[in-house]
Coordinates of C-alpha atoms in Angstrom, one line a residue:
M1 CA 113.4 107.1 128.8
A2 CA 112.4 108.1 125.3
F3 CA 108.8 108.6 124.2
Q4 CA 107.2 105.6 122.7
N5 CA 104.9 108.0 121.0
H6 CA 102.9 105.3 119.3
F7 CA 103.3 106.9 115.8
P8 CA 103.9 110.7 115.9
I9 CA 100.7 112.8 115.4
F10 CA 102.2 114.9 112.5
A11 CA 103.9 111.9 110.9
S12 CA 100.6 109.9 110.8
F13 CA 99.0 113.0 109.1
L14 CA 101.8 113.0 106.5
L15 CA 101.4 109.3 105.7
L16 CA 97.6 109.6 105.3
L17 CA 98.0 112.7 103.1
L18 CA 100.4 110.9 100.8
L19 CA 98.1 107.9 100.6
H20 CA 95.3 110.1 99.6
L21 CA 97.3 111.9 97.1
S22 CA 98.4 108.5 95.6
T23 CA 94.9 107.6 94.9
L24 CA 94.2 110.8 92.7
P25 CA 94.1 110.4 89.0
N26 CA 97.3 111.3 87.0
P27 CA 96.4 114.4 84.9
S28 CA 98.6 113.2 82.1
L29 CA 96.4 110.2 81.6
A30 CA 93.2 112.1 81.4
T31 CA 92.8 111.7 77.7
T32 CA 93.7 108.1 77.5
R33 CA 92.2 106.6 80.8
K34 CA 88.8 106.8 82.2
L35 CA 88.2 106.2 85.8
T36 CA 85.2 103.8 86.2
S37 CA 84.9 103.8 89.9
L38 CA 86.2 105.8 92.9
F39 CA 89.0 104.3 94.9
T40 CA 87.7 102.4 98.0
Q41 CA 89.9 102.5 101.1
P42 CA 90.3 99.1 102.7
A43 CA 88.8 98.7 106.1
L44 CA 91.0 100.1 108.9
V45 CA 91.6 97.7 111.8
L46 CA 93.5 98.4 114.9
D47 CA 94.5 95.1 116.5
Y48 CA 94.0 94.6 120.2
H49 CA 97.2 93.0 121.8
N50 CA 95.5 91.8 125.0
G51 CA 96.9 94.4 127.4
P52 CA 95.0 96.4 130.0
L53 CA 93.2 99.6 129.0
L54 CA 92.4 102.5 131.3
K55 CA 88.7 102.3 132.1
G56 CA 86.3 103.6 134.8
D57 CA 86.8 106.7 136.8
L58 CA 90.0 108.5 135.7
R59 CA 91.6 111.9 136.9
V60 CA 93.6 113.9 134.6
D61 CA 96.3 115.8 136.5
I62 CA 98.0 118.6 134.7
I63 CA 101.5 119.9 135.0
W64 CA 101.7 123.4 133.5
Y65 CA 105.3 123.9 132.6
G66 CA 106.1 127.4 131.8
S67 CA 104.0 130.6 131.3
F68 CA 100.3 130.3 130.3
S69 CA 97.7 132.9 130.3
S70 CA 94.4 132.5 132.4
H71 CA 92.6 132.2 129.0
Q72 CA 94.9 129.5 127.9
H73 CA 94.2 127.7 131.2
S74 CA 90.6 127.8 130.6
I75 CA 90.7 126.5 127.2
I76 CA 92.5 123.3 128.3
T77 CA 90.6 122.8 131.6
N78 CA 87.1 123.4 130.1
F79 CA 88.2 120.8 127.4
I80 CA 89.0 118.2 130.0
R81 CA 85.8 119.0 132.0
S82 CA 83.8 118.7 128.8
L83 CA 85.0 115.0 128.2
G84 CA 82.9 113.7 131.0
S85 CA 80.1 116.3 130.8
G86 CA 76.6 115.5 129.4
S87 CA 75.5 119.1 129.9
A88 CA 76.7 120.4 126.5
S89 CA 74.2 120.3 123.5
P90 CA 75.3 117.7 120.9
P91 CA 77.5 117.4 119.0
S92 CA 79.6 117.6 122.2
V93 CA 83.0 116.9 123.4
A94 CA 81.5 114.1 125.5
S95 CA 79.8 112.3 122.6
W96 CA 83.2 112.5 120.8
W97 CA 84.7 110.8 123.9
Q98 CA 82.1 108.2 124.1
T99 CA 83.6 106.4 121.2
T100 CA 86.3 105.1 123.7
A101 CA 83.5 103.1 125.3
N102 CA 83.4 100.9 122.4
Y103 CA 86.9 99.6 123.1
K104 CA 87.1 96.4 125.4
G105 CA 86.2 97.2 129.0
G106 CA 83.6 100.0 128.5
P107 CA 83.8 103.8 129.2
S108 CA 86.6 105.8 130.7
N109 CA 85.0 108.6 132.8
I110 CA 87.4 111.5 132.7
V111 CA 87.4 114.3 135.4
L112 CA 89.8 117.2 136.0
G113 CA 92.3 116.3 138.6
K114 CA 95.1 118.0 140.4
Q115 CA 96.9 121.0 138.7
T116 CA 100.5 121.9 139.4
V117 CA 102.1 125.1 138.0
D118 CA 105.9 125.3 137.3
Q119 CA 105.9 128.7 135.8
N120 CA 109.6 129.3 136.4
C121 CA 110.6 126.1 134.6
S122 CA 112.5 124.3 137.3
L123 CA 114.2 122.1 134.8
G124 CA 115.1 124.6 132.3
K125 CA 113.4 125.6 128.9
S126 CA 114.9 122.7 126.9
L127 CA 113.6 119.4 128.1
T128 CA 114.5 115.8 127.2
S129 CA 111.9 113.1 127.3
S130 CA 113.3 111.7 130.5
Q131 CA 112.7 115.2 132.2
V132 CA 109.2 115.1 131.0
L133 CA 108.8 111.8 132.7
D134 CA 110.4 113.2 135.8
L135 CA 107.7 116.0 135.8
A136 CA 104.9 113.4 135.3
S137 CA 106.3 111.2 138.1
K138 CA 104.8 112.7 141.2
P139 CA 102.1 110.8 143.2
P140 CA 99.3 110.2 143.5
Y141 CA 99.2 107.6 140.7
K142 CA 96.0 105.4 141.2
N143 CA 93.4 106.0 138.4
R144 CA 95.5 109.0 137.2
I145 CA 96.7 110.2 133.8
K146 CA 99.5 112.7 134.2
V147 CA 99.6 115.4 131.4
V148 CA 102.6 117.7 131.0
L149 CA 101.9 120.8 129.0
T150 CA 104.8 122.9 128.0
A151 CA 104.8 126.6 127.1
A152 CA 105.4 128.3 123.8
D153 CA 109.1 129.1 124.8
V154 CA 109.9 125.6 126.0
T155 CA 111.6 123.0 123.6
V156 CA 111.2 119.3 124.0
D157 CA 113.0 116.4 122.4
Q158 CA 111.7 115.8 118.8
F159 CA 109.1 118.8 119.1
C160 CA 107.9 119.3 115.5
M161 CA 108.5 115.7 114.6
I162 CA 105.9 115.2 117.2
C163 CA 103.3 117.5 118.6
G164 CA 102.3 115.4 121.5
S165 CA 103.0 111.9 122.8
H166 CA 102.2 109.4 125.7
D167 CA 104.0 106.7 127.4
F168 CA 104.1 105.1 130.8
G169 CA 106.4 105.2 133.8
Y170 CA 106.7 103.3 137.1
A171 CA 105.3 104.6 140.4
K172 CA 107.6 105.7 143.2
P173 CA 108.8 104.4 145.7
K174 CA 110.3 101.3 144.2
V175 CA 108.3 98.9 146.4
N176 CA 105.1 97.9 144.6
R177 CA 106.2 99.7 141.5
G178 CA 102.9 99.9 139.6
K179 CA 102.8 101.5 136.1
F180 CA 101.2 104.8 135.4
A181 CA 100.3 106.5 132.2
Y182 CA 101.4 110.0 131.1
A183 CA 101.3 112.4 128.2
W184 CA 103.0 115.4 127.0
V185 CA 101.7 118.2 124.6
G186 CA 103.6 121.4 123.6
N187 CA 102.4 124.8 122.7
P188 CA 103.4 125.3 119.0
A189 CA 102.9 129.0 118.8
N190 CA 106.8 129.6 118.3
Q191 CA 107.6 126.2 117.0
C192 CA 106.2 124.8 113.7
P193 CA 102.6 126.0 114.2
G194 CA 101.8 124.9 110.7
Q195 CA 102.6 121.2 111.7
C196 CA 101.2 121.1 115.2
A197 CA 98.3 123.7 115.0
W198 CA 96.8 123.0 111.5
P199 CA 94.2 123.8 110.4
F200 CA 94.5 127.1 112.4
Y201 CA 98.0 127.9 110.9
R202 CA 99.3 127.5 107.4
P203 CA 101.2 124.3 106.8
E204 CA 104.4 124.3 104.9
F205 CA 103.1 122.3 102.2
G206 CA 99.7 121.1 100.9
P207 CA 96.4 123.2 100.8
Q208 CA 97.0 126.6 102.4
T209 CA 93.5 127.2 103.6
T210 CA 93.3 128.0 107.4
L211 CA 90.3 128.2 109.8
V212 CA 89.5 130.6 112.5
A213 CA 90.3 129.1 115.9
P214 CA 87.2 128.5 118.0
N215 CA 88.7 129.9 121.3
G216 CA 90.7 132.8 119.6
D217 CA 94.1 131.1 120.1
G218 CA 95.1 128.9 117.3
A219 CA 98.2 127.5 119.1
L220 CA 96.0 126.5 122.1
D221 CA 93.2 125.2 119.9
G222 CA 95.9 123.2 118.1
M223 CA 97.0 121.9 121.6
V224 CA 93.4 120.8 122.2
I225 CA 93.5 118.6 119.1
N226 CA 96.9 117.1 120.1
L227 CA 95.6 116.6 123.7
A228 CA 92.5 114.9 122.5
T229 CA 94.7 112.6 120.3
V230 CA 97.1 111.5 123.1
L231 CA 94.3 111.1 125.7
A232 CA 92.5 108.7 123.4
G233 CA 95.8 106.9 122.8
V234 CA 96.4 106.8 126.6
V235 CA 93.1 104.9 127.4
T236 CA 93.2 102.6 124.5
N237 CA 96.9 101.7 124.4
P238 CA 98.3 102.8 127.9
F239 CA 101.2 100.3 128.0
N240 CA 102.1 99.6 124.4
N241 CA 99.9 96.3 124.4
G242 CA 96.3 97.8 123.8
Y243 CA 94.9 98.9 120.5
Y244 CA 97.2 99.7 117.6
Q245 CA 97.9 99.0 114.0
G246 CA 101.3 97.8 112.7
P247 CA 104.4 97.4 114.7
Q248 CA 104.5 98.5 118.3
G249 CA 104.3 102.3 118.2
G250 CA 102.0 102.2 115.3
L251 CA 98.7 103.9 114.5
E252 CA 96.4 104.4 117.5
A253 CA 92.6 105.6 118.1
V254 CA 93.0 109.1 116.6
T255 CA 96.4 109.0 114.8
A256 CA 94.8 106.3 112.5
C257 CA 92.4 109.1 111.6
A258 CA 94.8 112.1 111.3
G259 CA 93.6 115.0 109.4
L260 CA 89.9 114.0 109.5
Y261 CA 87.4 116.3 111.2
G262 CA 84.0 116.4 109.4
P263 CA 82.0 114.6 106.8
G264 CA 83.9 114.5 103.4
S265 CA 87.3 115.1 105.1
F266 CA 90.6 113.8 104.0
P267 CA 94.1 114.7 105.0
G268 CA 94.6 118.3 104.0
N269 CA 90.8 119.1 104.0
V270 CA 88.8 119.1 107.3
G271 CA 85.5 118.5 105.7
S272 CA 82.2 119.8 106.7
V273 CA 82.3 121.5 110.1
M274 CA 80.1 124.1 111.8
V275 CA 80.8 127.8 111.8
D276 CA 80.1 130.2 114.5
P277 CA 78.1 133.0 112.8
A278 CA 79.3 135.6 115.3
T279 CA 83.0 134.9 115.1
G280 CA 83.5 132.8 111.9
A281 CA 85.3 130.1 114.0
S282 CA 85.1 126.5 113.0
Y283 CA 84.2 123.8 115.3
N284 CA 82.5 120.4 115.5
A285 CA 82.1 120.0 119.3
Q286 CA 80.5 121.9 122.1
G287 CA 81.8 121.9 125.6
V288 CA 81.1 123.2 129.0
N289 CA 80.8 127.0 129.8
G290 CA 80.0 127.8 126.1
C291 CA 83.3 126.5 124.8
K292 CA 83.6 125.1 121.3
Y293 CA 86.4 122.9 119.9
L294 CA 87.5 121.2 116.7
L295 CA 88.2 117.6 117.4
P296 CA 89.7 114.9 115.2
A297 CA 87.9 111.7 114.1
M298 CA 88.3 108.6 116.1
W299 CA 88.5 105.0 115.1
D300 CA 85.5 103.0 116.2
P301 CA 86.1 99.3 116.8
V302 CA 82.4 98.5 116.1
T303 CA 82.4 99.9 112.6
S304 CA 86.1 99.7 111.9
A305 CA 85.8 103.2 110.6
C306 CA 87.0 106.8 111.6
L307 CA 84.0 108.5 113.1
T308 CA 83.5 112.3 112.9
I309 CA 80.9 113.8 115.2
V310 CA 79.0 116.1 112.7

């Protein structure tokens, strides 16, 4: 089964960057044409397609595929714990996630679930999308989101064209085959980090400014951005009939806002975010255990706008 992907994370960034560049004045017309007003972006609307959303108490089960350090484990697990924690000072990861409560059905309360480690890569180090589904297809299923995280030396179908994805499968055994949602995110340290871990690595094109990663690991901090993106997509469009714009597989809650992080941001410029004076690291959200993260904007159905949290 191929990833539906609901519009690739990096592809959505490219589209929004091109749209932004298309609104800039042509330098050759500078002496003959005067801009009398700034370009106004039309209101962004994600249509609701009447399908079920994932709401209420949800456990995120992680399948660690390949080798991750203990520090890398903690970056991811602290992020997931932070989604449902009100203990961090605002702006927080939890306040970012709270925007999902504005979608039909109310809030999705996330907690860290079961963790499975497949360090020896039982299916090899080159995975197809159907093998990712196989890794995610282990019970239990009820009120669960399965997340497969692949290590830096593991390749996955379409990696670099996509940095993370989500889809759904059917529970086993075949009797009473309910659907379950799952996601995949890869470590891009050795594979296109400028695409999948921007703004902590230089992209191949566009503005070359990079930021200091808040947890000291640019690839893992990039994974957090991609994980945040697909988790928001999972709860607001789990079965391809929730919230999205365009054809099925179009823009979703966060991919609709790709490249936006702080006030004044646009694709290629993160905008105004906070900087840790001790480390110089950039972030816009605080989490549990003193962790800090840079999180993308999310579309808000109440205002029909991409919301940043600082």
